[in-house]
Short mmCIF file of N, CA and C in Angstrom, two decimals:
data_model
loop_
_atom_site.label_atom_id
_atom_site.label_comp_id
_atom_site.label_asym_id
_atom_site.label_seq_id
_atom_site.Cartn_x
_atom_site.Cartn_y
_atom_site.Cartn_z
N MET A 664 233.18 357.22 48.05
CA MET A 664 234.42 355.42 48.66
C MET A 664 233.70 354.90 49.42
N LYS A 665 233.38 355.50 50.46
CA LYS A 665 233.60 355.02 51.82
C LYS A 665 232.30 354.17 51.87
N THR A 666 231.42 354.47 50.91
CA THR A 666 229.90 353.60 50.58
C THR A 666 230.20 352.47 49.44
N PHE A 667 230.59 352.43 48.91
CA PHE A 667 232.12 351.51 48.26
C PHE A 667 232.11 350.64 49.02
N ALA A 668 233.99 350.79 49.91
CA ALA A 668 234.55 350.52 50.57
C ALA A 668 233.69 349.82 51.81
N SER A 669 231.98 350.35 51.88
CA SER A 669 231.23 349.48 52.89
C SER A 669 230.67 348.33 52.24
N LEU A 670 230.63 348.36 51.37
CA LEU A 670 229.60 347.36 50.40
C LEU A 670 230.42 346.08 50.07
N VAL A 671 232.12 346.65 49.81
CA VAL A 671 233.04 345.32 49.35
C VAL A 671 233.41 344.91 51.14
N ILE A 672 232.75 345.24 52.06
CA ILE A 672 233.15 344.67 53.10
C ILE A 672 232.06 343.04 53.30
N ALA A 673 230.83 344.24 53.20
CA ALA A 673 229.90 343.83 53.29
C ALA A 673 229.45 342.66 52.81
N SER A 674 229.99 342.14 51.73
CA SER A 674 230.24 341.08 50.22
C SER A 674 231.08 339.89 50.97
N ALA A 675 232.70 341.10 51.29
CA ALA A 675 233.32 339.50 51.26
C ALA A 675 233.00 338.88 53.13
N PHE A 676 232.22 339.67 54.03
CA PHE A 676 231.79 338.93 55.17
C PHE A 676 230.79 338.42 54.93
N ILE A 677 229.48 338.37 53.97
CA ILE A 677 228.28 337.53 53.13
C ILE A 677 228.77 336.25 52.84
N ALA A 678 230.09 336.58 52.07
CA ALA A 678 230.60 335.57 50.49
C ALA A 678 231.27 335.04 52.66
N CYS A 679 231.95 335.13 52.87
CA CYS A 679 232.44 333.83 54.59
C CYS A 679 231.18 333.72 55.26
N VAL A 680 230.34 334.03 55.69
CA VAL A 680 228.83 333.35 56.17
C VAL A 680 228.54 332.78 56.39
N VAL A 681 227.90 332.21 54.28
CA VAL A 681 227.53 331.39 53.27
C VAL A 681 228.21 330.49 53.78
N ALA A 682 230.22 330.62 52.86
CA ALA A 682 229.88 329.45 53.01
C ALA A 682 230.63 328.80 54.29
N LEU A 683 230.81 328.87 55.87
CA LEU A 683 230.88 328.82 56.83
C LEU A 683 229.50 328.14 57.41
N ILE A 684 228.20 328.08 56.62
CA ILE A 684 227.41 327.07 57.30
C ILE A 684 226.55 326.42 56.32
N THR A 685 226.02 325.66 56.84
CA THR A 685 225.47 324.42 56.56
C THR A 685 223.65 324.58 55.29
N ASP A 686 223.89 324.23 54.74
CA ASP A 686 222.72 323.51 54.18
C ASP A 686 220.95 323.67 54.92
N GLU A 687 221.54 322.75 56.00
CA GLU A 687 220.09 322.72 56.99
C GLU A 687 220.24 323.76 58.26
N GLN A 688 221.32 324.43 57.68
CA GLN A 688 221.47 326.16 58.97
C GLN A 688 221.29 327.03 57.77
N ARG A 689 221.46 326.89 56.71
CA ARG A 689 220.87 327.85 56.18
C ARG A 689 219.39 328.29 55.70
N GLU A 690 219.26 326.54 55.64
CA GLU A 690 217.14 326.71 55.70
C GLU A 690 216.68 327.24 56.73
N ALA A 691 217.21 326.92 58.15
CA ALA A 691 216.59 327.17 59.12
C ALA A 691 216.88 328.42 59.67
N ALA A 692 217.72 329.13 59.43
CA ALA A 692 217.98 330.77 59.04
C ALA A 692 216.52 331.23 58.41
N ARG A 693 215.99 330.45 56.73
CA ARG A 693 215.53 330.79 55.54
C ARG A 693 213.38 330.57 56.81
N GLN A 694 213.56 329.64 57.67
CA GLN A 694 212.22 329.26 57.84
C GLN A 694 212.17 330.63 58.94
N LEU A 695 213.22 330.14 60.05
CA LEU A 695 213.24 331.67 61.01
C LEU A 695 212.69 332.92 60.63
N ALA A 696 212.85 333.70 59.41
CA ALA A 696 213.46 334.14 58.57
C ALA A 696 211.93 334.98 58.29
N SER A 697 211.10 333.48 57.67
CA SER A 697 209.94 333.16 57.00
C SER A 697 208.97 333.65 58.83
N LYS A 698 208.88 332.45 59.42
CA LYS A 698 207.97 333.26 60.23
C LYS A 698 208.48 334.60 61.20
N CYS A 699 208.71 334.90 61.07
CA CYS A 699 209.57 336.65 61.84
C CYS A 699 208.66 336.86 60.53
N MET A 700 209.19 337.43 59.48
CA MET A 700 208.62 337.55 58.78
C MET A 700 206.10 338.19 59.17
N GLN A 701 205.69 336.99 59.03
CA GLN A 701 205.31 337.00 58.92
C GLN A 701 204.02 337.63 60.40
N GLN A 702 205.22 337.23 61.86
CA GLN A 702 204.48 338.08 63.17
C GLN A 702 204.77 339.46 62.85
N THR A 703 205.96 340.06 62.92
CA THR A 703 206.07 341.35 62.68
C THR A 703 205.86 341.93 61.60
N GLY A 704 204.74 341.30 60.51
CA GLY A 704 204.60 341.77 59.35
C GLY A 704 205.52 342.96 58.35
N ALA A 705 207.35 342.79 58.84
CA ALA A 705 208.14 342.56 57.87
C ALA A 705 208.30 342.41 56.34
N SER A 706 208.25 344.04 56.05
CA SER A 706 208.04 343.45 54.12
C SER A 706 209.75 342.43 53.52
N GLU A 707 209.85 341.88 52.87
CA GLU A 707 210.67 341.56 52.36
C GLU A 707 211.34 342.61 51.82
N ASP A 708 211.07 343.14 50.73
CA ASP A 708 212.16 344.79 50.75
C ASP A 708 213.10 345.15 52.25
N GLU A 709 212.16 346.00 52.75
CA GLU A 709 213.07 345.68 54.06
C GLU A 709 214.00 344.57 54.64
N VAL A 710 213.67 343.04 54.32
CA VAL A 710 214.43 342.29 55.25
C VAL A 710 215.84 342.02 54.34
N ASN A 711 215.75 341.76 53.18
CA ASN A 711 216.59 342.25 51.81
C ASN A 711 217.50 343.17 52.26
N ARG A 712 217.30 344.53 51.88
CA ARG A 712 217.64 345.45 52.44
C ARG A 712 218.32 345.38 54.14
N LEU A 713 217.76 345.06 55.42
CA LEU A 713 219.29 344.55 55.80
C LEU A 713 220.25 343.49 55.90
N ARG A 714 219.69 342.76 54.67
CA ARG A 714 220.49 341.86 54.50
C ARG A 714 221.81 341.78 54.52
N SER A 715 221.52 343.07 53.01
CA SER A 715 222.50 343.45 52.59
C SER A 715 223.28 344.01 52.84
N GLY A 716 222.98 344.26 54.59
CA GLY A 716 223.65 345.45 55.07
C GLY A 716 223.91 347.01 55.30
N ASP A 717 221.73 347.07 54.56
CA ASP A 717 221.74 348.97 55.23
C ASP A 717 221.11 349.31 56.14
N THR A 718 221.37 349.49 57.36
CA THR A 718 220.43 348.97 58.52
C THR A 718 220.07 350.78 58.94
N GLU A 719 220.00 352.23 57.92
CA GLU A 719 219.87 352.71 58.44
C GLU A 719 218.50 353.32 58.39
N ASN A 720 217.38 354.10 58.84
CA ASN A 720 215.65 354.10 59.32
C ASN A 720 215.03 353.40 58.64
N ALA A 721 215.13 351.85 59.43
CA ALA A 721 214.40 350.73 59.31
C ALA A 721 213.16 351.11 60.06
N ASP A 722 211.64 350.70 59.76
CA ASP A 722 210.55 350.76 60.35
C ASP A 722 210.63 350.67 61.49
N ARG A 723 209.53 350.16 62.28
CA ARG A 723 209.61 349.94 62.94
C ARG A 723 209.27 348.44 63.76
N ASP A 724 208.79 347.59 62.45
CA ASP A 724 208.36 346.10 62.20
C ASP A 724 209.65 345.59 62.37
N THR A 725 210.65 346.15 61.13
CA THR A 725 211.37 345.33 60.77
C THR A 725 212.56 345.58 61.54
N ARG A 726 212.81 346.22 62.91
CA ARG A 726 213.64 346.45 64.01
C ARG A 726 212.44 345.45 64.65
N CYS A 727 211.48 345.14 64.98
CA CYS A 727 210.84 343.87 65.99
C CYS A 727 211.05 342.32 65.03
N PHE A 728 211.48 342.89 63.20
CA PHE A 728 212.05 341.04 62.59
C PHE A 728 213.14 340.97 63.54
N VAL A 729 214.07 341.94 63.56
CA VAL A 729 215.80 342.15 63.93
C VAL A 729 215.16 341.42 65.49
N GLN A 730 214.66 341.54 66.17
CA GLN A 730 213.82 341.15 67.39
C GLN A 730 213.84 339.98 67.61
N CYS A 731 212.66 339.26 66.05
CA CYS A 731 212.14 338.52 66.31
C CYS A 731 213.16 336.79 65.71
N PHE A 732 214.24 337.68 64.47
CA PHE A 732 215.01 336.84 63.96
C PHE A 732 216.63 335.93 65.09
N PHE A 733 216.74 337.70 66.13
CA PHE A 733 217.90 337.32 66.58
C PHE A 733 217.21 336.35 68.24
N HIS A 734 216.03 336.48 68.42
CA HIS A 734 215.88 334.97 69.40
C HIS A 734 215.51 334.71 69.05
N GLY A 735 214.52 334.21 68.10
CA GLY A 735 215.09 332.96 67.88
C GLY A 735 216.36 331.87 67.48
N ALA A 736 217.43 332.98 67.71
CA ALA A 736 218.59 332.05 67.21
C ALA A 736 219.57 332.26 68.69
N GLY A 737 218.91 332.38 69.78
CA GLY A 737 219.48 332.63 70.65
C GLY A 737 220.43 333.50 71.03
N PHE A 738 220.34 334.91 70.34
CA PHE A 738 221.44 335.75 70.68
C PHE A 738 221.07 337.00 71.68
N VAL A 739 219.77 337.16 71.60
CA VAL A 739 218.83 337.73 72.85
C VAL A 739 217.81 336.83 73.17
N ASP A 740 217.50 337.51 74.73
CA ASP A 740 216.31 336.52 74.81
C ASP A 740 215.54 337.66 74.47
N ALA A 741 213.96 336.98 75.04
CA ALA A 741 212.91 337.60 74.05
C ALA A 741 212.38 339.45 74.94
N ASP A 742 213.01 339.97 76.34
CA ASP A 742 213.29 341.48 76.22
C ASP A 742 214.51 342.46 74.92
N GLY A 743 214.93 341.34 74.17
CA GLY A 743 215.78 342.22 73.47
C GLY A 743 217.55 342.10 74.03
N ASN A 744 217.79 341.35 75.07
CA ASN A 744 219.38 341.43 75.82
C ASN A 744 219.96 340.59 75.44
N VAL A 745 221.26 340.62 74.85
CA VAL A 745 222.26 340.27 74.73
C VAL A 745 222.17 338.63 75.27
N GLN A 746 222.38 337.87 74.83
CA GLN A 746 223.20 336.64 75.32
C GLN A 746 224.43 335.97 74.56
N LYS A 747 225.10 336.85 76.19
CA LYS A 747 226.43 337.23 76.18
C LYS A 747 227.63 335.47 75.13
N ALA A 748 227.00 334.57 76.53
CA ALA A 748 227.66 333.44 76.13
C ALA A 748 227.18 332.90 75.05
N GLU A 749 225.97 332.61 74.80
CA GLU A 749 225.14 332.23 73.64
C GLU A 749 226.18 332.42 71.93
N LEU A 750 226.22 334.08 72.11
CA LEU A 750 226.51 334.97 70.67
C LEU A 750 227.26 334.40 70.69
N THR A 751 228.86 334.38 71.63
CA THR A 751 230.69 334.62 72.35
C THR A 751 230.13 332.93 70.75
N GLU A 752 230.04 331.98 71.99
CA GLU A 752 230.26 330.30 71.41
C GLU A 752 229.67 330.29 69.91
N LYS A 753 228.57 331.07 69.35
CA LYS A 753 228.37 330.86 68.21
C LYS A 753 229.49 332.15 67.24
N LEU A 754 230.04 333.48 67.50
CA LEU A 754 230.61 333.38 66.41
C LEU A 754 232.26 332.92 66.82
N ALA A 755 232.85 332.91 67.63
CA ALA A 755 233.69 332.35 68.50
C ALA A 755 233.61 330.83 67.24
N SER A 756 233.22 329.62 67.25
CA SER A 756 233.20 328.56 66.38
C SER A 756 233.44 329.25 64.90
N GLU A 757 233.44 330.79 64.88
CA GLU A 757 233.59 330.62 63.07
C GLU A 757 234.72 331.43 62.67
N TYR A 758 235.40 332.81 63.88
CA TYR A 758 235.65 333.69 64.19
C TYR A 758 237.35 333.61 65.43
N GLY A 759 237.13 332.41 65.71
CA GLY A 759 237.70 332.70 67.01
C GLY A 759 237.25 333.39 68.53
N GLN A 760 237.63 333.15 69.85
CA GLN A 760 237.31 333.01 70.90
C GLN A 760 237.78 334.27 71.11
N GLU A 761 238.84 335.33 70.88
CA GLU A 761 239.26 336.49 70.57
C GLU A 761 238.46 337.43 70.10
N LYS A 762 238.20 336.97 69.01
CA LYS A 762 237.46 338.45 68.03
C LYS A 762 236.15 338.23 68.94
N ALA A 763 235.15 336.93 69.19
CA ALA A 763 233.67 337.05 69.74
C ALA A 763 234.00 337.55 70.32
N GLU A 764 234.66 337.68 71.48
CA GLU A 764 234.65 338.40 72.85
C GLU A 764 234.81 339.98 72.98
N GLU A 765 235.71 340.21 71.93
CA GLU A 765 235.34 341.61 71.54
C GLU A 765 234.88 342.42 71.00
N LEU A 766 233.54 341.57 69.84
CA LEU A 766 233.13 341.94 69.13
C LEU A 766 231.71 341.99 70.46
N VAL A 767 231.45 341.23 71.06
CA VAL A 767 230.69 341.26 71.87
C VAL A 767 230.73 341.85 73.39
N ALA A 768 231.70 341.85 73.49
CA ALA A 768 232.29 342.75 74.43
C ALA A 768 231.79 344.58 73.91
N ARG A 769 231.62 344.44 73.10
CA ARG A 769 231.61 346.24 72.37
C ARG A 769 230.17 345.90 71.86
N CYS A 770 229.75 345.60 71.95
CA CYS A 770 228.20 345.56 71.44
C CYS A 770 227.41 345.35 72.26
N SER A 771 227.52 344.64 73.69
CA SER A 771 227.10 343.78 73.76
C SER A 771 225.80 345.63 75.30
N ASP A 772 226.26 346.29 74.97
CA ASP A 772 225.20 347.18 75.64
C ASP A 772 224.68 347.99 74.66
N ASN A 773 223.23 347.29 74.68
CA ASN A 773 222.24 347.53 73.27
C ASN A 773 221.21 348.25 74.41
N ALA A 774 221.05 349.06 75.35
CA ALA A 774 220.26 350.02 75.56
C ALA A 774 219.05 350.51 74.47
N GLY A 775 218.11 350.30 74.79
CA GLY A 775 216.64 350.66 74.43
C GLY A 775 215.62 351.21 75.17
N PRO A 776 214.80 351.37 74.34
CA PRO A 776 212.91 351.36 75.38
C PRO A 776 212.79 350.13 74.74
N ASP A 777 212.71 349.39 74.49
CA ASP A 777 211.65 348.22 74.13
C ASP A 777 213.00 346.94 73.42
N ALA A 778 212.28 345.28 73.31
CA ALA A 778 213.38 344.62 72.81
C ALA A 778 213.60 344.89 71.54
N CYS A 779 212.95 345.78 70.58
CA CYS A 779 211.90 345.46 69.36
C CYS A 779 214.08 346.36 68.68
N GLU A 780 213.39 347.41 69.31
CA GLU A 780 215.35 348.71 69.62
C GLU A 780 216.28 348.12 70.21
N ARG A 781 216.83 347.63 70.82
CA ARG A 781 217.59 346.69 72.02
C ARG A 781 218.47 345.48 70.71
N SER A 782 217.06 344.83 69.46
CA SER A 782 217.75 344.15 69.22
C SER A 782 218.04 345.00 67.95
N TYR A 783 217.86 345.80 67.44
CA TYR A 783 217.90 346.23 66.37
C TYR A 783 219.37 347.05 66.24
N ASN A 784 219.57 347.39 68.42
CA ASN A 784 220.97 348.26 68.39
C ASN A 784 222.34 347.52 68.25
N LEU A 785 221.88 346.44 68.67
CA LEU A 785 222.25 345.22 68.53
C LEU A 785 224.00 344.32 67.33
N LEU A 786 222.23 344.50 66.18
CA LEU A 786 222.31 345.26 64.38
C LEU A 786 223.12 346.30 64.32
N GLN A 787 223.01 346.76 64.59
CA GLN A 787 224.16 348.02 63.82
C GLN A 787 224.74 348.06 64.48
N CYS A 788 225.10 347.47 65.73
CA CYS A 788 226.80 347.32 66.33
C CYS A 788 227.48 346.64 65.29
N TYR A 789 227.32 345.21 65.47
CA TYR A 789 227.71 344.51 64.79
C TYR A 789 227.47 345.04 63.38
N MET A 790 226.96 345.58 62.50
CA MET A 790 226.52 345.86 61.19
C MET A 790 228.87 347.10 61.52
N ALA A 791 229.33 347.64 62.22
CA ALA A 791 229.88 348.67 62.03
C ALA A 791 230.86 347.92 62.49
N ASN A 792 231.09 347.01 63.65
CA ASN A 792 232.26 346.42 64.10
C ASN A 792 232.23 345.42 62.72
N ARG A 793 231.42 344.13 62.16
CA ARG A 793 232.17 343.83 62.52
C ARG A 793 233.41 342.63 61.24
N ALA A 794 234.35 344.11 60.38
CA ALA A 794 235.30 344.48 59.66
C ALA A 794 236.20 343.31 61.18
N THR A 795 236.19 343.34 62.23
CA THR A 795 237.13 343.66 63.95
C THR A 795 236.85 341.83 63.33
N LEU A 796 236.12 341.28 62.97
CA LEU A 796 236.03 340.26 62.67
C LEU A 796 237.29 338.95 61.77
N MET A 797 236.69 339.51 60.78
CA MET A 797 237.80 339.52 59.51
C MET A 797 239.48 339.79 59.54
N PHE A 798 239.56 340.53 60.74
CA PHE A 798 241.31 341.04 60.27
C PHE A 798 241.91 341.26 61.89
#
């Protein structure tokens, strides 16, 4: 039942995000994802698994894909450290300042041994807390 509820929440979130981005932004994200897959060797299956909300047991290439994508999107720097102002601004434009600040504060401590792990930890925190953006 918990898995079903997670899928429902993830589906609702994805529908909201898709509705809030333009075709141009969607294409830019696709191009960035393609570039990052080539750079990191992450498989399309693994990236699709992430996109569907499954962040468990990602391999090293997939974790580095997240770093590449988040860095390209401006969410983290080259070392995988959260770019708080940029991330807050991007989230606030869609979900409101208060909710964005709360999520960024909750997920800013994304400690890890390297950039790939820090970015992956940010993704996992976001996935665990994304429902707070909608309610």
